[in-house]
């Protein structure tokens, strides 16, 4: 079994679960009711993708671990999500910007993955690419409205960009596992997606009256399990029932 | 009272060949967000493949107090219906 | 809404005896009343209150279950719970839309909720301390709601009836999701079974209270029944619910916390039904009056969401205005 593919799929699975989990925290607290429907839709897309990714990686591993054992029972340092995903929701501007960054990256990623040498990955990509295309539109329209809205929204959106942009570079950084999978044609080479990402972001930022900031020191470390402090609290919530009632079926 | 977000009426076409049908309303600041909200609110179970949104204030409705004069005169003009006309059987189907 | 211009456009519909009789005759003929139709002020007011309360209940109802989304113990349960809570938001939205056809705005209704002026179903003032509550709420609370909602699909006011049809279509997944969750607990370990048992002990009586006071103590019921806004009495629905639910509890191997529960073959015109103990009406009124365990926290949460979201709503409106101005300026060129 390909250890590289297993690990690279966990990276993707964790990205999707953690970002979906964060988005789901808004449920019941959105700024308007229509967003209490829109955000769960995006969260369900993310969680759904994570399930396909975890299930496939568990099959590849061949040790009988299913989606839940992978999602719920690893230790803090074993999660491989990018740091962007675990960033706390902060406010609506941060949340929409985070989703825009992630979707603007994942759309060309899944497009490229439609040509994967792996049939299961092609299947996952076929579904996911449509989902993230919508996320770009929904999150993008909000970034525009908040960036070019009122004084308060403009200042919050600008602050969100300053805070979150340092986490973007990690999306293009490849672990050894990701590199091996790219070489084998199973998963896309992340570096090749930069142009498409930058085009999407600059198009939306122009309309949102936002500047893409220079980032002298990007924040990295998620792929090797070097997470921030919020991750532990997130996992405390996520894992609580499984840890308090070990070995049971839900 | 906080600022009011406009109300929109939503119409969905379930599949090609059928017309758009009114299915409810929602709030959005503009037509782009209204279309997206309609997708998230009214098509979660594959209910349709085309959505129209119309600002509620753009809809003009007939006055129910005028229903009798609007609609009853049409009811008894039976000569508008094919069954009013007698075509002999030997002519065949017409 | 498309009715705003017409309700009261003629000044005021004069409520003569003839007008009221003609209106009642329409109701009796099972005709649907639509937004522009002339209607007694009492009919309109009752509907605004009832639909509003129903909508608020759905929105507040997102909170007790939303409480467990981040801690759902499997990805399948997580997705199902998130989809269910999302549906509840959707139901609130359909119902606010229905109420808006009667000349009230969503903003007005929201401000009445967070000011404490408007009521919502008291069941949501109970806490959800354990995961098993996610099953019990789906099974009992949604089950009770379904019992109330199916007759409402035939209520006399068109937009409300249509909203209820939509709601009922979505609601049956809610009850099945909850019941299936309890099946997995009751087929599980002793700890899981105990979690389920504890949950039903806390939710049984409040679920029965959802049907409201005894018929004799219910002030609005008679007129609402005449106007076909309400189609069955509180006690009728409550009995129906108990009779349907006890076999479901037996299947789970759970007993409800009512020592007076007893099968009575004479009940329901000889078809048989369950006799049950008396509801603690002190607790009922206490919670209705705002002194339940979660009353304050529910309103606090809704107030916070609304207030914290104001800058977002304002930004969207500001942007829409800018866009409209730009389009006008562009068209003028």
PDB file of C-alpha atoms in Angstrom, chain A residues 28-33 36, chain C residues 56 59-60 62-63 96 110 113-114 297-307:
ATOM      1  CA  UNK A  28     -27.969  28.769  14.764  1.00  0.00           C
ATOM      2  CA  UNK A  29     -25.886  31.946  15.106  1.00  0.00           C
ATOM      3  CA  UNK A  30     -25.589  33.310  11.567  1.00  0.00           C
ATOM      4  CA  UNK A  31     -26.075  37.040  10.825  1.00  0.00           C
ATOM      5  CA  UNK A  32     -29.228  36.272   8.864  1.00  0.00           C
ATOM      6  CA  UNK A  33     -31.414  33.232   8.496  1.00  0.00           C
ATOM      7  CA  UNK A  36     -27.982  29.692   8.564  1.00  0.00           C
TER       8      UNK A  36
ATOM      9  CA  UNK C  56     -39.733  31.467  16.347  1.00  0.00           C
ATOM     10  CA  UNK C  59     -35.336  29.150  15.027  1.00  0.00           C
ATOM     11  CA  UNK C  60     -34.944  28.730  18.775  1.00  0.00           C
ATOM     12  CA  UNK C  62     -31.912  25.109  16.294  1.00  0.00           C
ATOM     13  CA  UNK C  63     -30.111  25.842  19.550  1.00  0.00           C
ATOM     14  CA  UNK C  96     -41.663  33.871   8.475  1.00  0.00           C
ATOM     15  CA  UNK C 110     -37.402  39.088  15.191  1.00  0.00           C
ATOM     16  CA  UNK C 113     -38.753  37.490  19.833  1.00  0.00           C
ATOM     17  CA  UNK C 114     -35.560  38.949  21.264  1.00  0.00           C
ATOM     18  CA  UNK C 297     -29.970  31.537  27.440  1.00  0.00           C
ATOM     19  CA  UNK C 298     -32.095  30.897  24.342  1.00  0.00           C
ATOM     20  CA  UNK C 299     -33.112  34.552  24.018  1.00  0.00           C
ATOM     21  CA  UNK C 300     -29.581  35.655  24.801  1.00  0.00           C
ATOM     22  CA  UNK C 301     -28.249  33.502  21.978  1.00  0.00           C
ATOM     23  CA  UNK C 302     -30.795  34.793  19.461  1.00  0.00           C
ATOM     24  CA  UNK C 303     -30.206  38.382  20.552  1.00  0.00           C
ATOM     25  CA  UNK C 304     -26.466  37.964  20.177  1.00  0.00           C
ATOM     26  CA  UNK C 305     -26.739  36.450  16.712  1.00  0.00           C
ATOM     27  CA  UNK C 306     -29.073  39.232  15.570  1.00  0.00           C
ATOM     28  CA  UNK C 307     -27.039  42.072  17.087  1.00  0.00           C
TER      29      UNK C 307
END
